[in-house]
Coordinates of C-alpha atoms in Angstrom, one line a residue:
M75 CA 12.1 -19.4 -9.5
G76 CA 11.6 -18.5 -13.2
Y77 CA 8.3 -17.4 -14.7
A78 CA 7.8 -20.7 -16.5
M79 CA 8.2 -22.5 -13.2
S80 CA 5.8 -20.4 -11.2
R81 CA 3.3 -22.6 -9.5
L82 CA -0.4 -21.6 -9.2
D83 CA -2.2 -23.0 -6.2
I84 CA -5.4 -23.8 -8.0
E85 CA -6.5 -26.3 -10.6
S86 CA -8.1 -25.2 -13.9
D87 CA -11.4 -26.9 -13.1
L88 CA -11.9 -24.9 -9.9
F89 CA -12.0 -21.4 -11.1
D90 CA -15.6 -21.0 -10.0
C91 CA -14.0 -20.1 -6.6
D92 CA -16.8 -21.6 -4.5
N93 CA -14.1 -24.2 -3.7
A94 CA -11.0 -23.3 -1.7
I95 CA -7.7 -24.4 -3.1
D96 CA -4.5 -25.3 -1.5
E97 CA -0.9 -25.4 -2.8
A98 CA -1.3 -28.6 -4.8
G99 CA -5.0 -28.2 -5.7
S100 CA -6.0 -31.2 -3.5
S101 CA -8.3 -31.4 -0.5
N102 CA -6.8 -30.7 2.9
R103 CA -7.2 -28.2 5.7
F104 CA -6.7 -25.2 3.4
N105 CA -9.8 -25.8 1.3
R106 CA -12.2 -26.1 4.2
P107 CA -14.0 -22.9 5.0
L108 CA -12.6 -21.3 8.2
H109 CA -15.9 -19.9 9.1
K110 CA -19.2 -18.8 7.7
V111 CA -19.9 -15.1 8.2
D112 CA -23.3 -14.9 9.9
D113 CA -23.7 -11.2 9.3
E114 CA -25.3 -8.7 7.1
I115 CA -22.2 -8.4 5.0
A116 CA -22.7 -12.0 3.9
Q117 CA -26.1 -11.1 2.5
L118 CA -24.7 -7.9 0.9
T119 CA -21.9 -9.8 -0.7
N120 CA -24.2 -12.5 -2.1
L121 CA -26.6 -9.8 -3.4
R122 CA -23.7 -8.1 -5.2
S123 CA -22.2 -11.2 -6.7
G124 CA -25.2 -13.6 -7.1
P125 CA -27.2 -14.2 -10.3
H126 CA -30.9 -13.6 -10.9
D127 CA -33.1 -16.0 -9.0
R128 CA -34.6 -17.5 -12.2
L129 CA -31.1 -18.3 -13.5
R130 CA -30.0 -20.2 -10.4
R131 CA -33.2 -22.2 -10.2
L132 CA -32.9 -25.7 -11.7
M133 CA -36.4 -26.8 -10.8
P134 CA -39.0 -25.8 -8.1
G135 CA -37.3 -25.9 -4.7
K136 CA -33.8 -26.6 -6.1
Q137 CA -31.1 -24.1 -6.9
Q138 CA -27.5 -24.4 -8.1
L139 CA -24.5 -22.2 -7.7
P140 CA -22.4 -21.2 -9.5
V141 CA -24.5 -20.8 -12.6
S142 CA -22.6 -21.8 -15.8
P143 CA -21.7 -19.1 -18.3
V144 CA -23.8 -20.9 -21.0
R145 CA -26.9 -20.7 -18.7
M146 CA -26.2 -17.1 -17.9
L147 CA -26.0 -16.2 -21.6
A148 CA -29.1 -18.1 -22.4
G149 CA -30.9 -16.3 -19.5
R150 CA -29.8 -13.0 -20.9
E151 CA -31.1 -13.9 -24.3
G152 CA -34.3 -15.1 -22.8
N153 CA -34.6 -11.8 -20.8
Y154 CA -35.1 -13.7 -17.5
S155 CA -34.3 -10.5 -15.5
G156 CA -36.8 -8.4 -17.5
R157 CA -34.0 -5.9 -18.3
G158 CA -32.7 -7.4 -21.5
R159 CA -29.2 -7.4 -20.1
F160 CA -27.0 -8.6 -17.2
S161 CA -27.5 -6.8 -14.0
S162 CA -24.4 -5.7 -12.0
A163 CA -24.8 -8.8 -9.8
D164 CA -25.0 -11.1 -12.9
R165 CA -21.9 -9.5 -14.2
C166 CA -20.1 -10.0 -10.9
H167 CA -21.2 -13.6 -10.8
M168 CA -19.7 -14.2 -14.2
L169 CA -16.4 -12.2 -13.7
S170 CA -15.7 -13.2 -10.1
R171 CA -15.3 -16.9 -11.2
Y172 CA -12.2 -15.9 -13.3
L173 CA -9.5 -15.2 -10.8
P174 CA -6.3 -13.4 -12.0
V175 CA -4.1 -16.4 -11.4
N176 CA -2.5 -17.1 -14.8
G177 CA 1.1 -16.0 -15.4
P178 CA 2.8 -14.0 -14.1
W179 CA 4.0 -11.6 -16.8
L180 CA 6.9 -9.3 -16.0
V181 CA 6.1 -5.6 -15.9
D182 CA 9.4 -4.3 -14.5
Q183 CA 12.5 -5.4 -12.7
T184 CA 14.7 -3.2 -10.5
T185 CA 17.4 -3.6 -8.0
S186 CA 15.4 -1.8 -5.3
R187 CA 12.7 -3.1 -3.0
A188 CA 9.1 -2.3 -4.1
Y189 CA 7.0 -0.8 -1.3
V190 CA 3.9 0.5 -3.0
S191 CA 1.9 -0.6 -6.1
Q192 CA -1.6 0.6 -7.0
F193 CA -3.9 1.0 -10.0
S194 CA -5.6 4.3 -10.5
A195 CA -9.3 4.4 -9.9
D196 CA -10.1 3.7 -13.6
G197 CA -7.2 1.3 -14.1
S198 CA -5.5 3.3 -16.8
L199 CA -2.4 4.0 -14.7
F200 CA -0.3 2.0 -12.3
V201 CA 1.9 3.5 -9.7
A202 CA 4.9 1.7 -8.1
G203 CA 7.1 3.2 -5.4
F204 CA 10.6 1.8 -4.6
Q205 CA 13.0 2.2 -1.7
G206 CA 15.7 3.6 -4.0
S207 CA 13.8 6.9 -4.4
N208 CA 12.0 6.1 -7.6
I209 CA 8.3 6.2 -8.2
R210 CA 7.2 4.9 -11.6
I211 CA 3.8 5.6 -13.2
Y212 CA 3.0 3.1 -16.0
D213 CA 0.5 3.6 -18.8
V214 CA -1.5 0.4 -18.5
D215 CA -3.4 0.9 -21.8
G216 CA -0.3 1.9 -23.6
G217 CA 1.6 -1.4 -23.1
W218 CA 2.8 -0.7 -19.6
K219 CA 5.3 1.9 -20.7
V220 CA 6.7 4.2 -18.1
K221 CA 4.7 7.4 -18.4
K222 CA 6.6 9.2 -15.6
N223 CA 9.7 8.3 -13.7
I224 CA 9.7 10.3 -10.5
L225 CA 12.9 10.7 -8.4
A226 CA 11.7 11.5 -4.9
K227 CA 13.0 14.5 -3.0
S228 CA 14.4 14.4 0.6
L229 CA 13.7 10.7 0.9
R230 CA 14.2 9.1 4.3
W231 CA 14.5 5.4 4.3
T232 CA 12.0 4.6 1.6
V233 CA 8.8 5.8 -0.2
T234 CA 6.3 4.7 2.5
D235 CA 3.1 5.5 0.5
T236 CA 1.7 7.2 -2.6
S237 CA -1.7 8.4 -3.6
L238 CA -3.2 9.6 -6.9
S239 CA -5.7 12.4 -6.9
P240 CA -9.2 11.3 -8.2
D241 CA -8.7 13.3 -11.4
Q242 CA -5.3 11.6 -11.9
R243 CA -3.5 14.9 -12.3
Y244 CA -1.5 14.8 -9.1
L245 CA 0.4 12.3 -7.1
V246 CA 1.6 12.7 -3.5
Y247 CA 4.3 10.6 -1.9
T248 CA 5.6 10.2 1.6
S249 CA 8.6 9.0 3.5
M250 CA 9.8 9.1 7.1
S251 CA 9.5 12.8 7.1
P252 CA 6.7 15.3 8.0
I253 CA 6.9 16.8 4.5
V254 CA 4.5 15.3 1.9
H255 CA 5.5 16.1 -1.7
I256 CA 3.0 16.6 -4.6
V257 CA 3.9 16.1 -8.3
N258 CA 2.0 17.1 -11.4
V259 CA 1.4 13.7 -13.1
G260 CA -0.3 15.3 -16.2
S261 CA 2.8 17.2 -17.3
A262 CA 4.6 16.2 -20.5
T263 CA 7.9 15.5 -18.7
T264 CA 8.8 11.8 -18.4
E265 CA 11.8 12.2 -16.1
S266 CA 10.6 14.1 -13.0
L267 CA 13.6 15.0 -11.0
A268 CA 12.6 17.0 -7.9
N269 CA 13.1 20.7 -8.4
V270 CA 15.4 20.0 -11.5
T271 CA 13.0 19.1 -14.3
E272 CA 9.8 19.6 -12.2
I273 CA 8.7 21.2 -9.0
H274 CA 7.9 18.7 -6.2
E275 CA 6.0 21.0 -3.9
G276 CA 6.4 20.2 -0.2
L277 CA 3.3 20.2 2.0
D278 CA 4.3 20.8 5.7
F279 CA 2.4 18.5 8.1
I280 CA 3.9 20.0 11.2
S281 CA 1.1 21.7 13.2
Q282 CA 1.7 25.0 15.0
D283 CA 1.2 23.5 18.4
Y284 CA 3.6 20.6 17.8
R285 CA 6.6 20.5 20.1
G286 CA 7.9 17.0 19.5
Y287 CA 10.6 15.6 17.4
S288 CA 10.4 15.1 13.7
F289 CA 8.2 12.3 12.6
G290 CA 7.5 10.2 9.5
I291 CA 4.3 9.5 7.6
F292 CA 3.4 5.8 6.9
S293 CA 0.1 6.3 5.1
V294 CA -1.6 9.0 3.0
K295 CA -4.9 9.1 1.0
F296 CA -6.7 11.7 -1.1
S297 CA -10.3 12.4 -0.3
T298 CA -12.8 11.4 -3.0
D299 CA -13.3 15.1 -4.0
G300 CA -9.5 15.6 -4.2
R301 CA -9.6 18.6 -1.8
E302 CA -8.0 16.9 1.3
L303 CA -5.3 14.5 2.3
V304 CA -5.4 12.3 5.4
A305 CA -2.2 10.9 6.8
G306 CA -1.1 8.6 9.6
S307 CA 2.3 9.2 11.3
S308 CA 4.9 7.9 13.6
D309 CA 4.0 10.5 16.3
D310 CA 0.8 8.6 17.0
S311 CA -1.3 11.2 15.1
I312 CA -3.8 11.6 12.2
Y313 CA -3.4 14.6 10.0
V314 CA -5.8 16.2 7.6
Y315 CA -4.4 18.7 5.0
D316 CA -6.6 21.2 3.2
L317 CA -5.2 21.4 -0.4
E318 CA -7.3 24.3 -1.4
A319 CA -6.3 26.4 1.6
N320 CA -2.8 24.9 1.4
K321 CA -2.5 24.3 5.1
L322 CA -2.9 21.7 7.8
S323 CA -6.5 21.7 9.0
L324 CA -6.6 19.0 11.6
R325 CA -4.3 17.1 13.9
I326 CA -5.6 14.3 16.1
V327 CA -3.4 12.6 18.7
A328 CA -5.2 9.4 17.8
H329 CA -3.3 6.4 19.3
T330 CA -0.6 5.5 21.9
A331 CA 1.7 4.2 19.2
D332 CA 2.6 4.6 15.5
V333 CA -0.5 5.2 13.2
N334 CA 0.5 2.8 10.4
T335 CA -2.6 3.2 8.3
V336 CA -5.5 5.6 7.8
T337 CA -8.2 6.0 5.2
F338 CA -11.5 7.7 4.5
A339 CA -14.5 5.5 5.2
D340 CA -16.6 6.6 2.2
E341 CA -17.1 9.4 -0.3
S342 CA -18.4 11.9 2.3
G343 CA -15.0 12.3 3.9
N344 CA -16.6 12.6 7.3
L345 CA -15.6 9.3 8.7
I346 CA -11.9 8.3 9.1
Y347 CA -10.6 4.8 10.0
S348 CA -7.2 4.4 11.6
G349 CA -5.0 1.5 12.7
S350 CA -2.0 1.5 15.0
D351 CA 0.7 -0.5 16.7
D352 CA -1.4 -0.1 19.9
N353 CA -3.4 -3.0 18.3
L354 CA -6.6 -0.9 18.0
C355 CA -8.7 0.3 15.1
K356 CA -10.5 3.6 15.7
V357 CA -13.3 5.4 13.9
W358 CA -13.3 9.2 13.8
D359 CA -16.3 11.3 12.9
R360 CA -15.3 14.8 12.0
R361 CA -18.9 16.1 12.3
C362 CA -19.1 15.5 16.1
F363 CA -15.9 15.5 18.0
V364 CA -17.2 15.2 21.5
A365 CA -13.8 15.9 23.1
K366 CA -10.4 16.6 21.7
D367 CA -8.7 13.5 20.3
K368 CA -11.7 11.3 21.3
P369 CA -12.8 8.8 18.6
A370 CA -16.4 8.0 17.7
G371 CA -15.6 4.4 18.6
V372 CA -12.9 1.8 19.1
L373 CA -12.7 -1.8 17.7
M374 CA -10.6 -4.4 19.5
G375 CA -9.6 -7.9 18.3
H376 CA -6.0 -7.8 17.1
L377 CA -3.4 -9.1 19.5
E378 CA -0.6 -7.2 17.7
G379 CA -0.1 -4.0 15.7
I380 CA -2.2 -3.2 12.6
T381 CA -0.3 -2.7 9.3
F382 CA -3.1 -1.7 6.9
L383 CA -6.8 -0.9 6.6
D384 CA -9.1 -1.0 3.5
S385 CA -12.6 0.4 3.6
R386 CA -15.4 -1.3 1.7
G387 CA -16.6 2.2 0.8
D388 CA -20.0 2.0 2.4
G389 CA -19.1 3.7 5.7
R390 CA -19.8 0.6 7.6
Y391 CA -17.3 -2.3 6.9
F392 CA -13.5 -2.4 6.6
I393 CA -10.7 -4.9 6.9
S394 CA -7.4 -4.7 8.7
N395 CA -4.1 -6.6 8.4
G396 CA -2.4 -7.4 11.7
K397 CA 1.0 -8.4 13.0
D398 CA -0.8 -11.3 14.7
Q399 CA -0.9 -12.9 11.3
T400 CA -4.6 -12.3 10.6
I401 CA -6.9 -10.2 8.6
K402 CA -10.0 -9.1 10.4
L403 CA -13.4 -7.9 9.0
W404 CA -15.1 -5.1 11.0
D405 CA -18.6 -3.6 11.3
I406 CA -18.3 -0.2 12.9
R407 CA -21.8 -0.7 14.4
K408 CA -20.1 -3.1 16.8
M409 CA -17.5 -0.5 18.1
S410 CA -17.3 0.4 21.7
S411 CA -16.6 3.7 23.4
N412 CA -13.5 2.6 25.5
T413 CA -10.7 0.0 25.6
S414 CA -11.3 -1.3 29.1
C415 CA -10.7 -5.0 28.1
N416 CA -7.6 -6.4 29.7
L417 CA -5.5 -8.5 27.4
G418 CA -3.4 -9.9 30.3
F419 CA 0.3 -10.5 30.4
R420 CA 2.1 -11.5 27.2
S421 CA 4.3 -14.5 28.0
Y422 CA 6.7 -14.0 25.1
E423 CA 9.0 -11.4 23.6
W424 CA 8.6 -10.7 19.9
D425 CA 9.5 -8.0 17.3
Y426 CA 8.0 -8.6 13.9
R427 CA 10.9 -6.7 12.2
W428 CA 13.3 -9.6 12.7
M429 CA 11.6 -12.4 14.5
D430 CA 9.2 -15.1 13.4
Y431 CA 5.8 -15.1 15.0
P432 CA 5.9 -17.2 18.2
P433 CA 4.2 -20.6 17.8
Q434 CA 2.5 -20.3 21.2
A435 CA 0.8 -17.1 20.1
R436 CA -0.9 -18.5 16.9
D437 CA -3.9 -19.9 18.7
L438 CA -4.4 -17.0 21.1
K439 CA -7.7 -15.1 20.9
H440 CA -8.6 -11.6 22.1
P441 CA -11.0 -11.9 25.0
C442 CA -13.0 -9.0 23.7
D443 CA -12.8 -9.6 19.9
Q444 CA -15.4 -7.3 18.2
S445 CA -14.5 -8.4 14.6
V446 CA -17.0 -10.0 12.3
A447 CA -14.6 -12.5 10.8
T448 CA -10.9 -13.5 10.8
Y449 CA -8.8 -14.8 7.9
K450 CA -5.6 -16.7 8.4
G451 CA -2.9 -18.3 6.2
H452 CA -0.7 -15.4 5.1
S453 CA 2.3 -14.0 7.0
V454 CA 2.7 -10.4 8.2
L455 CA 6.4 -9.9 9.1
R456 CA 9.2 -7.4 8.4
T457 CA 7.1 -4.7 6.8
L458 CA 3.6 -3.1 6.8
I459 CA 1.9 -5.6 4.4
R460 CA -1.3 -4.5 2.8
C461 CA -4.7 -6.1 2.2
Y462 CA -7.7 -5.1 0.2
F463 CA -11.3 -6.0 -0.9
S464 CA -11.5 -7.2 -4.5
P465 CA -13.1 -4.7 -6.9
E466 CA -16.8 -4.0 -6.7
Y467 CA -17.4 -3.8 -10.5
S468 CA -16.0 -7.2 -11.4
T469 CA -16.4 -9.2 -8.2
G470 CA -18.9 -7.5 -6.0
Q471 CA -16.1 -7.3 -3.4
K472 CA -16.5 -11.1 -2.9
Y473 CA -12.8 -11.6 -2.1
I474 CA -10.1 -10.2 0.2
Y475 CA -6.5 -10.4 -1.1
T476 CA -3.2 -9.6 0.6
G477 CA 0.6 -9.7 0.2
S478 CA 2.6 -11.9 2.5
H479 CA 6.1 -12.2 4.0
D480 CA 6.4 -15.7 2.5
S481 CA 6.6 -14.1 -1.0
R482 CA 3.0 -14.9 -2.1
V483 CA -0.3 -13.3 -2.7
Y484 CA -3.3 -14.8 -0.9
I485 CA -7.0 -14.5 -2.0
Y486 CA -9.7 -15.3 0.5
D487 CA -13.5 -15.7 0.1
V488 CA -15.1 -13.0 2.3
V489 CA -18.1 -15.1 3.3
T490 CA -16.5 -18.5 3.9
G491 CA -13.0 -17.4 4.8
A492 CA -11.6 -20.1 2.5
Q493 CA -8.3 -19.6 0.6
V494 CA -9.4 -19.6 -3.0
A495 CA -5.9 -19.0 -4.5
V496 CA -2.3 -18.5 -3.6
L497 CA 0.0 -16.9 -6.2
K498 CA 3.7 -17.8 -6.1
H499 CA 6.5 -16.2 -8.0
H500 CA 8.4 -13.8 -5.8
T501 CA 11.5 -14.6 -3.7
S502 CA 11.0 -11.9 -1.1
P503 CA 8.1 -10.4 0.9
V504 CA 5.2 -9.1 -1.2
R505 CA 4.3 -5.8 0.6
D506 CA 1.7 -4.6 -1.8
C507 CA -0.6 -5.8 -4.6
S508 CA -3.4 -4.4 -6.6
W509 CA -6.5 -5.8 -8.5
H510 CA -7.5 -4.0 -11.6
P511 CA -10.8 -2.2 -11.0
N512 CA -12.5 -3.6 -14.1
Y513 CA -10.6 -6.7 -15.4
P514 CA -9.4 -10.0 -13.8
M515 CA -5.8 -8.7 -13.5
L516 CA -3.7 -8.4 -10.4
V517 CA -0.3 -6.9 -10.1
S518 CA 2.1 -7.8 -7.2
S519 CA 5.3 -6.1 -6.1
S520 CA 8.0 -7.4 -3.9
W521 CA 11.2 -6.7 -2.1
D522 CA 12.9 -8.7 -4.8
G523 CA 12.3 -5.8 -7.1
D524 CA 9.9 -7.5 -9.4
I525 CA 6.6 -6.0 -10.6
V526 CA 4.5 -8.8 -12.2
K527 CA 0.9 -9.1 -13.4
W528 CA -1.4 -12.1 -13.1
E529 CA -4.5 -12.5 -15.4
F530 CA -7.4 -14.9 -15.8
P531 CA -6.8 -18.2 -17.6
G532 CA -7.2 -18.3 -21.3
V533 CA -4.6 -15.7 -22.3
E534 CA -2.9 -17.0 -25.5
E535 CA 0.5 -15.6 -24.8
G536 CA 2.5 -17.6 -22.3
P537 CA 4.4 -16.1 -19.4
A538 CA 7.8 -14.9 -20.3
S539 CA 10.7 -16.8 -18.7
T540 CA 13.3 -14.8 -16.8
N541 CA 16.9 -15.3 -15.7
K542 CA 17.3 -14.0 -12.2
N543 CA 21.0 -13.6 -12.6
R544 CA 20.8 -11.2 -15.5
V545 CA 21.3 -7.4 -15.1
R546 CA 18.2 -6.4 -13.3
R547 CA 18.3 -2.8 -14.5
Q548 CA 16.9 -3.9 -17.9
Y549 CA 13.1 -3.3 -18.2
Y550 CA 10.6 -5.3 -20.2
H551 CA 7.1 -4.3 -21.1

């Protein structure tokens, strides 16, 4: 499907996003809320993305949401908040109504599957990692030109993950190998060939007491202070690497299957979340390891393996994408100390790498589900598809968005669970996508090799058409 023919699953008069939208923009089962989160996070989300009380009040005893931009601006001029400006919640209420659904515009095309795509913390850089050994860093503010083209060293299978340091000076990349490589992003060299034009230093994640076979790393993240890396691996373990001491500082045999995803819970770096093919999410507190390899708590609810976790950043809530075709929202205060719940016998054989999800499994529920909410509609097959909270600055983390095996990007409302948008352009699974931290802009990457960006309605320039049969090694910015 060409760019000009890409269909958006919303109508222009529904951008306030308090209405869910289906593929044709009409009312059916997709635009009915799946649930209403009866939890503290619903209040926190509303506080972050709701306008001042005087702005939403039409008359005594009657309120209206969303508040129109005209009324918001009039309220600011009238100093309703008493601050003479928009509060952060007012700003989020304004910006969160404008979803990045217009387009898409082509950023790059390659002949290789895209596995990773992420904005930097300030949105000035964008990183994309491909199966064909390339990692490209784009200058977002400079017209999406390639700032650095990295040819990965000793790649096994694919680039499984990348992470930029908080100061944006260094990038680490991983593959199905215990060696994590680190590259100086700030250097003047555009073509970064491992140990030819630049040194790609290898960080050895094999611990001294490790006696097993070689393993691969699925997930890696910098700590907020940039001093540590946390990684999840195919040997069922979590690793923490001390960059200042240049050595492995911690290995936890965390799960009974591959650790597909791991992340720090907040800025402190004390709490770590992990997700595995053993269907469990675990919370690890580095301040108080009661026993070796014992987590602070376990969260049950997924019926199949977990592909990705994203923390809300408050040390309390996070979301997970699962091979049971659901996203789940978690509150770590609900975690338990054991996994004694019996799932029972599974009456079907299934492997997500080459089989569709069994129809008889779609309505199954975990008997001990500890999640706060569940979001359905997207597809998690063939690869470790990722999901995220929308940015705090522009949306108050009001939404959850995810890639999907069916070549689309799905956006859900956190509180209601409704699908508020579905973005369609790609022809292969969308493994990763990223929402700009400050602006209504979302970039999706797919196994079809396309990197495209979606923006809010009102952009004067129309989406560029593309011929899928042309030579795909040409790049357009």
